[in-house]
Structures are given as structure tokens and as C-alpha cells.
Amino acid sequence: MTVMKTSKERKKSISKISHASGIAQYALAAKMSDEQITKAAKHLDVLSVIKSANNYNRYCQSQKTAEANQKLKQFMNIENSEIYKAGQWLLHSLSNVGQERKESLLEKELIHKEDYNQTVEDLNDVISEQKQGVDKQTFSASESIKNLEDANDSFRYQLQAIKDYIENNYDAKTWSEIEKYIHRN
Amino acid sequence: MNEVIKKYKLRKLYKSSDVSAVWNASQNLQVISHPQYGLISPNEYRAKYKNKPCPYCGKKMVQGQQFYSTTSRQDAINRGYQYVDKSGNKTINQAGRNFFHPNYITLDHRTNKARCPEKLFDSDNLEAICWRCNNQKGDDNSFELQHTCDYLNSLAEEARSRYPKL
């Protein structure tokens, strides 16, 4: 038959059990019925036997908890995060310019090297092609200009010679007539 | 066009010395019909481009004999007027007894005035360029073409050097 304890008696018994066993009062109050408390209170001597083992058990658990907390603390530290480190490195690399930036990204293979090289090769091919075309056209145009210059020089020389010949062998008036004729036609 | 000499008369100048004589005599006459400035003389045309960059070498073109010329060769050398021409010879721009700054402004005919006298005063055939480039050009009508070609080639080389293979 269960004997109902008063609140005061229950507390007193819990205090005794806690003292004998090393188990915290709040745990005993939360997990033990009146009947169990009454029963345990009768065997305090037995409980005191396991007190030191229980205490040691709690000590070890606290040590493990402390260790786990320490690890958790380290884990939670942003400085030790691999993702954070990668982000920091990427930001640093991207803040570089030109060749430095390219080499930095290339170290971690963050540039599609083969694609890039292929593009550069294609670009060089196009440039070479264009360069050849421009050089060829320029040379060809220069040759044409030279030929026209020579022809022009030759015609001007011939005209001057004709003019001199007519002025010397006929008279200036004749040349003047020829000039007018050319102008009219 | 209010020209001093008509085109058909210019066309009849067969000797380059005759062409030069007409050109020299017209330096202060308003013989050029400029699309922007109207009728102006070659000297006025030149003055419009003072302190502008030479279209070929990009250097600032200077004008003013008082500041940019000297009668002493040694003084010209001391002032840095001497330069190496396309033949590799040391040279100083000279007119009469005066030595001039290498980038002194000159008025060049895109198509030689001796070979195409009818374009002697055509504004689209005139170009203000520095004396040094004018010397380099000489009477070569393909100079501008070659210059453009060299420019394109330098752009191509720049593109190549900017994107090397990894």
C-alpha cells in the first residue's frame, strides 16, 4: 500500500537520498515516485556505497561535455571553416589584377585552361590571317601607287618636253593654242 | 570657288619647280576653301592645327619661329632638335639659315603637289603634319597606307601579347 508523503517529508527524504547517493535532488524529485523515495530512503547505506562511483561518473561526463563544448566552439569558429577559408582565398585572388589574378586562379584550376588556350589559338589564327591579308593588300596597293606615280612622272615629263619643243621650234602662241584646244575638249 | 589660279591652269604646271613656286607664292593668299573655316590661306590653315597632335606620330605640333627655331646648329642640337631620319642619319629640320624643332607644324599634300597640281589648294588634300613626319613621308603617296598598316599590325601584336597561352 502506497503511503502518501507530505511535500515536506518528500523533500526531506529526497535530500537524504541525494546526500547518500550523490544524485542531484532535482533529478530525484523529477524521476522518483513517493513509493520509490520511501523505499530508497530505507536503504541509504546501500546508496552511499555507490556515491563515489556516481560522483566519478558525473565528473567524467562533465569532462566529456567540456571537451565536446570545446570542439563545438572550435567548429563554430568561422576562422577554422574550410568554406570560409576558400571564400577568403577566392576574394583575395579576385582582388588581384591581370597576370597575378590569372596565375592565382590557375593554381587552383579555376580557369578552364584548355578552353582558354583553344580560344587564344583561334584568336591568333584569325589575327595571322588578317595580318597576312592587310600586309598583302598594302603591298599590292603600294605597288599600284608606285606604278601610277611613275606613269604620272613620265607623262608630266613628256608634256613638259612637248611644250618646250613647240615653244622652241614654233612659238609660244602655238603652245597657247594647243592649251586652249585641250581645255575646250 | 574663288581661287587665285583655276584648276585647269594648275593642271598645266608640269615642272615641280613651277608647282612649288605657285605654292610658295600663295602662302598668305586665301586660296583654300575649307569646309569649316571658309576661304583661308595656307598659313591660316597651318595655324589652326598649332599644338594639335601630328596625325602620324601623335606628338604635339609647335609653331612660332621665335620659340622653336634658331640660327645656330649647336644651339639646335643643345635644344634637342636633332633626330635620326629614316635613312639612319642625324638630321635637323632646316629652312634657309634657320634650324627648326622636329615637330614644327607643316602643311602636307596627301597626294604630291608635283604629281597632282590641280589638287594644290584642295582642303581634302591638305593635312597639317609635323616636319619630321613630312620628311619621312617625302614624295611617297603610299605613306599613309603604310602607316595604317603598321598601326593595324601593332594592334594585332598588342592583342597577341595581351592574351598569351597558359
Short mmCIF file of C-alpha atoms in Angstrom, two decimals:
data_model
loop_
_atom_site.label_atom_id
_atom_site.label_comp_id
_atom_site.label_asym_id
_atom_site.label_seq_id
_atom_site.Cartn_x
_atom_site.Cartn_y
_atom_site.Cartn_z
CA MET A 1 0.00 0.00 0.00
CA THR A 2 1.40 3.34 -1.03
CA VAL A 3 1.84 5.79 1.76
CA MET A 4 1.35 9.33 0.53
CA LYS A 5 4.10 11.57 1.80
CA THR A 6 3.64 15.23 2.53
CA SER A 7 5.55 17.59 0.37
CA LYS A 8 7.83 18.47 3.25
CA GLU A 9 8.57 14.83 4.08
CA ARG A 10 9.22 14.06 0.38
CA LYS A 11 11.69 16.91 0.18
CA LYS A 12 13.44 15.76 3.34
CA SER A 13 13.72 12.19 2.07
CA ILE A 14 14.97 13.37 -1.32
CA SER A 15 17.62 15.47 0.44
CA LYS A 16 18.80 12.40 2.38
CA ILE A 17 18.88 10.15 -0.72
CA SER A 18 20.74 12.86 -2.65
CA HIS A 19 23.31 13.23 0.12
CA ALA A 20 23.82 9.46 0.35
CA SER A 21 23.89 8.70 -3.39
CA GLY A 22 25.35 11.88 -4.88
CA ILE A 23 22.40 12.18 -7.26
CA ALA A 24 21.09 15.73 -7.62
CA GLN A 25 17.84 16.50 -5.80
CA TYR A 26 16.10 17.88 -8.88
CA ALA A 27 16.67 14.58 -10.70
CA LEU A 28 15.33 12.50 -7.82
CA ALA A 29 12.28 14.78 -7.49
CA ALA A 30 11.58 14.58 -11.19
CA LYS A 31 12.02 10.84 -11.67
CA MET A 32 11.01 9.10 -8.41
CA SER A 33 7.57 8.39 -7.05
CA ASP A 34 6.70 8.69 -3.37
CA GLU A 35 6.82 4.91 -3.05
CA GLN A 36 10.25 4.73 -4.60
CA ILE A 37 11.52 7.54 -2.39
CA THR A 38 10.20 5.79 0.69
CA LYS A 39 11.85 2.55 -0.41
CA ALA A 40 15.18 4.21 -1.25
CA ALA A 41 15.20 6.19 1.99
CA LYS A 42 15.23 2.91 3.85
CA HIS A 43 18.48 1.86 2.16
CA LEU A 44 20.62 4.97 2.39
CA ASP A 45 23.63 2.88 3.44
CA VAL A 46 23.43 0.96 0.16
CA LEU A 47 23.16 4.16 -1.80
CA SER A 48 26.21 5.64 -0.05
CA VAL A 49 28.25 2.68 -1.36
CA ILE A 50 27.75 3.84 -4.97
CA LYS A 51 28.16 7.53 -4.14
CA SER A 52 31.84 7.86 -5.12
CA ALA A 53 31.31 5.85 -8.35
CA ASN A 54 28.35 8.03 -9.17
CA ASN A 55 30.33 11.19 -8.45
CA TYR A 56 33.18 9.94 -10.62
CA ASN A 57 30.68 9.12 -13.35
CA ARG A 58 29.35 12.69 -13.21
CA TYR A 59 32.88 14.10 -13.21
CA CYS A 60 33.80 12.10 -16.32
CA GLN A 61 30.61 13.15 -18.02
CA SER A 62 31.34 16.79 -17.25
CA GLN A 63 34.85 16.35 -18.68
CA LYS A 64 33.45 14.86 -21.88
CA THR A 65 30.87 17.60 -22.10
CA ALA A 66 33.59 20.21 -21.64
CA GLU A 67 35.66 18.53 -24.36
CA ALA A 68 32.66 18.38 -26.68
CA ASN A 69 31.91 22.02 -25.94
CA GLN A 70 35.50 22.93 -26.75
CA LYS A 71 35.27 21.08 -30.06
CA LEU A 72 31.96 22.70 -30.79
CA LYS A 73 33.46 26.08 -30.02
CA GLN A 74 36.34 25.41 -32.44
CA PHE A 75 33.92 24.14 -35.04
CA MET A 76 31.77 27.20 -34.66
CA ASN A 77 34.83 29.48 -35.02
CA ILE A 78 34.49 30.96 -38.55
CA GLU A 79 38.28 31.24 -38.89
CA ASN A 80 38.56 27.42 -38.95
CA SER A 81 35.82 26.91 -41.53
CA GLU A 82 37.05 25.38 -44.80
CA ILE A 83 34.29 27.16 -46.69
CA TYR A 84 35.24 30.43 -45.05
CA LYS A 85 38.92 29.89 -45.91
CA ALA A 86 38.04 29.05 -49.53
CA GLY A 87 35.88 32.17 -49.74
CA GLN A 88 38.63 34.31 -48.28
CA TRP A 89 41.17 32.91 -50.75
CA LEU A 90 38.80 33.45 -53.68
CA LEU A 91 38.12 37.04 -52.64
CA HIS A 92 41.85 37.64 -52.34
CA SER A 93 42.52 36.08 -55.74
CA LEU A 94 39.78 38.08 -57.41
CA SER A 95 41.08 41.30 -55.87
CA ASN A 96 44.36 40.76 -57.73
CA VAL A 97 44.61 42.11 -61.23
CA GLY A 98 45.97 40.91 -64.54
CA GLN A 99 48.65 38.26 -64.57
CA GLU A 100 48.70 37.80 -60.76
CA ARG A 101 44.98 37.11 -60.68
CA LYS A 102 45.19 34.72 -63.59
CA GLU A 103 48.08 32.76 -62.03
CA SER A 104 46.36 32.64 -58.66
CA LEU A 105 43.15 31.20 -60.15
CA LEU A 106 45.17 28.90 -62.38
CA GLU A 107 46.89 27.37 -59.29
CA LYS A 108 43.57 26.00 -58.08
CA GLU A 109 42.48 25.14 -61.61
CA LEU A 110 39.66 27.67 -61.53
CA ILE A 111 40.29 28.66 -65.12
CA HIS A 112 39.22 26.45 -67.98
CA LYS A 113 42.78 26.30 -69.26
CA GLU A 114 42.09 24.15 -72.31
CA ASP A 115 39.11 26.24 -73.38
CA TYR A 116 41.13 29.41 -72.87
CA ASN A 117 44.12 28.09 -74.80
CA GLN A 118 41.87 26.97 -77.63
CA THR A 119 40.27 30.43 -77.75
CA VAL A 120 43.70 32.10 -77.76
CA GLU A 121 44.85 29.79 -80.54
CA ASP A 122 41.76 30.63 -82.59
CA LEU A 123 42.33 34.34 -81.92
CA ASN A 124 45.95 34.04 -83.06
CA ASP A 125 44.85 32.22 -86.20
CA VAL A 126 42.38 34.99 -87.03
CA ILE A 127 45.00 37.68 -86.31
CA SER A 128 47.57 35.94 -88.52
CA GLU A 129 45.03 35.57 -91.29
CA GLN A 130 44.01 39.23 -91.06
CA LYS A 131 47.63 40.37 -90.80
CA GLN A 132 48.58 38.48 -93.94
CA GLY A 133 45.61 39.95 -95.79
CA VAL A 134 46.37 43.50 -94.67
CA ASP A 135 50.08 43.17 -95.49
CA LYS A 136 49.29 41.70 -98.90
CA GLN A 137 46.74 44.38 -99.74
CA THR A 138 49.03 47.16 -98.51
CA PHE A 139 51.91 45.83 -100.57
CA SER A 140 49.69 45.47 -103.62
CA ALA A 141 48.22 48.99 -103.19
CA SER A 142 51.72 50.44 -102.65
CA GLU A 143 52.89 48.79 -105.86
CA SER A 144 49.91 50.25 -107.76
CA ILE A 145 50.60 53.71 -106.32
CA LYS A 146 54.27 53.41 -107.29
CA ASN A 147 53.32 52.42 -110.85
CA LEU A 148 50.87 55.30 -111.13
CA GLU A 149 53.48 57.70 -109.73
CA ASP A 150 55.98 56.50 -112.34
CA ALA A 151 53.41 56.84 -115.13
CA ASN A 152 52.43 60.30 -113.87
CA ASP A 153 56.09 61.38 -113.71
CA SER A 154 56.63 60.06 -117.21
CA PHE A 155 53.58 61.85 -118.69
CA ARG A 156 54.44 65.11 -116.99
CA TYR A 157 58.00 64.87 -118.24
CA GLN A 158 56.75 64.15 -121.78
CA LEU A 159 54.28 67.05 -121.68
CA GLN A 160 56.98 69.42 -120.47
CA ALA A 161 59.26 68.18 -123.27
CA ILE A 162 56.49 68.64 -125.87
CA LYS A 163 55.76 72.12 -124.55
CA ASP A 164 59.46 73.06 -124.66
CA TYR A 165 59.82 71.61 -128.16
CA ILE A 166 56.82 73.52 -129.54
CA GLU A 167 57.80 76.77 -127.84
CA ASN A 168 61.37 76.44 -129.13
CA ASN A 169 60.61 75.20 -132.68
CA TYR A 170 57.36 77.06 -133.35
CA ASP A 171 56.40 79.77 -130.88
CA ALA A 172 54.71 80.29 -127.52
CA LYS A 173 51.49 81.24 -129.30
CA THR A 174 51.24 77.76 -130.86
CA TRP A 175 51.54 76.12 -127.48
CA SER A 176 48.95 78.52 -126.12
CA GLU A 177 46.59 77.43 -128.95
CA ILE A 178 47.18 73.80 -128.05
CA GLU A 179 46.45 74.55 -124.40
CA LYS A 180 43.15 76.22 -125.34
CA TYR A 181 42.28 73.24 -127.53
CA ILE A 182 42.94 70.84 -124.67
CA HIS A 183 40.85 72.96 -122.32
CA ARG A 184 37.90 73.07 -124.77
CA ASN A 185 37.92 69.32 -125.21
CA MET B 1 35.43 78.76 -105.98
CA ASN B 2 37.32 81.98 -105.54
CA GLU B 3 40.74 80.58 -106.41
CA VAL B 4 43.72 82.69 -107.39
CA ILE B 5 44.61 80.16 -110.06
CA LYS B 6 41.95 77.97 -111.68
CA LYS B 7 42.28 74.21 -111.57
CA TYR B 8 42.72 73.84 -115.31
CA LYS B 9 45.65 76.24 -115.13
CA LEU B 10 47.19 74.35 -112.22
CA ARG B 11 46.89 71.15 -114.25
CA LYS B 12 49.23 72.65 -116.86
CA LEU B 13 52.10 73.03 -114.39
CA TYR B 14 54.37 70.20 -115.50
CA LYS B 15 57.54 71.09 -113.63
CA SER B 16 57.65 70.51 -109.88
CA SER B 17 59.64 73.73 -109.56
CA ASP B 18 56.73 75.64 -111.17
CA VAL B 19 54.27 73.97 -108.79
CA SER B 20 56.43 74.85 -105.79
CA ALA B 21 56.74 78.43 -106.98
CA VAL B 22 52.93 78.80 -107.16
CA TRP B 23 52.54 77.14 -103.77
CA ASN B 24 55.17 79.36 -102.10
CA ALA B 25 53.68 82.50 -103.63
CA SER B 26 50.23 81.64 -102.27
CA GLN B 27 51.12 81.15 -98.60
CA ASN B 28 49.29 84.28 -97.48
CA LEU B 29 46.52 84.22 -100.10
CA GLN B 30 43.06 82.89 -99.30
CA VAL B 31 43.20 80.06 -101.79
CA ILE B 32 41.90 77.16 -99.71
CA SER B 33 38.17 76.59 -99.40
CA HIS B 34 37.89 74.91 -96.01
CA PRO B 35 34.53 73.26 -95.18
CA GLN B 36 34.69 74.62 -91.63
CA TYR B 37 36.64 77.87 -91.88
CA GLY B 38 35.72 79.08 -95.38
CA LEU B 39 38.39 80.68 -97.57
CA ILE B 40 41.71 80.66 -95.78
CA SER B 41 45.39 80.89 -96.67
CA PRO B 42 47.87 78.02 -96.20
CA ASN B 43 49.41 79.93 -93.27
CA GLU B 44 45.99 80.32 -91.63
CA TYR B 45 45.33 76.62 -92.22
CA ARG B 46 48.61 75.73 -90.51
CA ALA B 47 47.84 77.96 -87.53
CA LYS B 48 44.51 76.16 -86.96
CA TYR B 49 46.43 72.99 -86.09
CA LYS B 50 49.02 74.54 -83.78
CA ASN B 51 49.51 72.47 -80.59
CA LYS B 52 47.37 69.66 -82.05
CA PRO B 53 48.86 66.15 -82.27
CA CYS B 54 50.52 65.09 -85.50
CA PRO B 55 48.22 62.50 -87.16
CA TYR B 56 51.18 60.19 -87.76
CA CYS B 57 53.46 60.33 -84.71
CA GLY B 58 50.96 61.81 -82.26
CA LYS B 59 53.44 64.40 -80.96
CA LYS B 60 52.27 67.96 -80.33
CA MET B 61 52.94 70.19 -83.32
CA VAL B 62 54.55 73.52 -82.47
CA GLN B 63 54.59 76.84 -84.30
CA GLY B 64 56.41 80.14 -83.80
CA GLN B 65 59.91 80.78 -85.10
CA GLN B 66 60.71 82.94 -82.09
CA PHE B 67 60.44 79.97 -79.73
CA TYR B 68 61.02 76.94 -81.94
CA SER B 69 63.88 77.86 -84.26
CA THR B 70 67.44 79.04 -84.03
CA THR B 71 70.17 80.15 -86.44
CA SER B 72 72.85 78.16 -84.59
CA ARG B 73 73.28 74.46 -85.37
CA GLN B 74 74.93 73.85 -81.99
CA ASP B 75 72.08 75.62 -80.21
CA ALA B 76 69.62 73.44 -82.16
CA ILE B 77 71.50 70.32 -81.03
CA ASN B 78 71.52 71.59 -77.42
CA ARG B 79 67.78 72.16 -77.65
CA GLY B 80 67.27 68.57 -78.83
CA TYR B 81 66.18 69.44 -82.37
CA GLN B 82 68.42 66.77 -83.90
CA TYR B 83 66.89 63.40 -84.73
CA VAL B 84 67.66 60.27 -86.75
CA ASP B 85 65.85 60.16 -90.09
CA LYS B 86 64.53 57.04 -91.90
CA SER B 87 67.95 56.52 -93.53
CA GLY B 88 69.60 56.47 -90.11
CA ASN B 89 71.29 59.85 -90.49
CA LYS B 90 71.30 62.53 -87.85
CA THR B 91 69.34 65.48 -89.17
CA ILE B 92 67.84 68.82 -88.13
CA ASN B 93 64.91 70.48 -89.89
CA GLN B 94 66.32 73.42 -91.76
CA ALA B 95 64.85 76.21 -93.89
CA GLY B 96 67.28 78.82 -95.13
CA ARG B 97 69.58 79.61 -92.22
CA ASN B 98 67.11 78.57 -89.55
CA PHE B 99 67.04 75.26 -87.69
CA PHE B 100 63.61 74.14 -86.50
CA HIS B 101 62.01 71.99 -83.83
CA PRO B 102 61.46 68.41 -85.16
CA ASN B 103 57.69 68.66 -84.66
CA TYR B 104 57.31 72.12 -86.17
CA ILE B 105 53.98 72.29 -87.99
CA THR B 106 53.94 71.87 -91.79
CA LEU B 107 51.24 71.61 -94.40
CA ASP B 108 51.45 68.40 -96.39
CA HIS B 109 49.76 67.41 -99.63
CA ARG B 110 48.31 63.91 -99.27
CA THR B 111 48.81 63.44 -103.00
CA ASN B 112 52.05 65.11 -104.14
CA LYS B 113 51.57 68.62 -105.38
CA ALA B 114 54.15 67.95 -108.12
CA ARG B 115 52.23 64.94 -109.42
CA CYS B 116 48.75 66.34 -108.89
CA PRO B 117 48.99 70.17 -109.07
CA GLU B 118 45.25 70.56 -109.66
CA LYS B 119 44.77 69.49 -106.02
CA LEU B 120 47.29 72.07 -104.79
CA PHE B 121 44.73 74.05 -102.78
CA ASP B 122 42.10 71.37 -102.09
CA SER B 123 41.40 71.24 -98.37
CA ASP B 124 40.78 67.49 -98.51
CA ASN B 125 44.25 67.04 -99.98
CA LEU B 126 45.90 69.13 -97.28
CA GLU B 127 46.94 67.85 -93.91
CA ALA B 128 48.81 69.50 -91.06
CA ILE B 129 51.60 67.13 -90.03
CA CYS B 130 54.87 67.63 -88.17
CA TRP B 131 58.04 68.41 -90.07
CA ARG B 132 59.71 65.17 -89.04
CA CYS B 133 56.85 63.03 -90.40
CA ASN B 134 56.74 65.20 -93.52
CA ASN B 135 60.43 64.46 -94.09
CA GLN B 136 59.79 60.77 -93.54
CA LYS B 137 56.91 60.84 -95.99
CA GLY B 138 58.88 62.57 -98.72
CA ASP B 139 57.03 62.10 -102.01
CA ASP B 140 55.69 58.65 -101.12
CA ASN B 141 51.94 58.57 -101.75
CA SER B 142 51.61 55.20 -100.02
CA PHE B 143 53.00 56.60 -96.75
CA GLU B 144 49.55 56.98 -95.17
CA LEU B 145 48.57 53.49 -96.30
CA GLN B 146 51.76 52.00 -94.84
CA HIS B 147 51.21 53.93 -91.62
CA THR B 148 47.69 52.49 -91.28
CA CYS B 149 49.06 49.02 -91.99
CA ASP B 150 51.76 49.41 -89.30
CA TYR B 151 49.11 50.64 -86.88
CA LEU B 152 46.89 47.60 -87.53
CA ASN B 153 49.90 45.32 -87.11
CA SER B 154 50.79 46.92 -83.81
CA LEU B 155 47.20 46.41 -82.64
CA ALA B 156 47.44 42.76 -83.66
CA GLU B 157 50.73 42.34 -81.75
CA GLU B 158 49.19 44.01 -78.71
CA ALA B 159 46.26 41.59 -78.79
CA ARG B 160 48.68 38.67 -79.03
CA SER B 161 50.85 39.81 -76.15
CA ARG B 162 47.80 40.53 -74.02
CA TYR B 163 46.42 37.01 -74.38
CA PRO B 164 49.32 34.54 -74.16
CA LYS B 165 48.71 30.81 -73.91
CA LEU B 166 48.63 29.40 -70.39
#
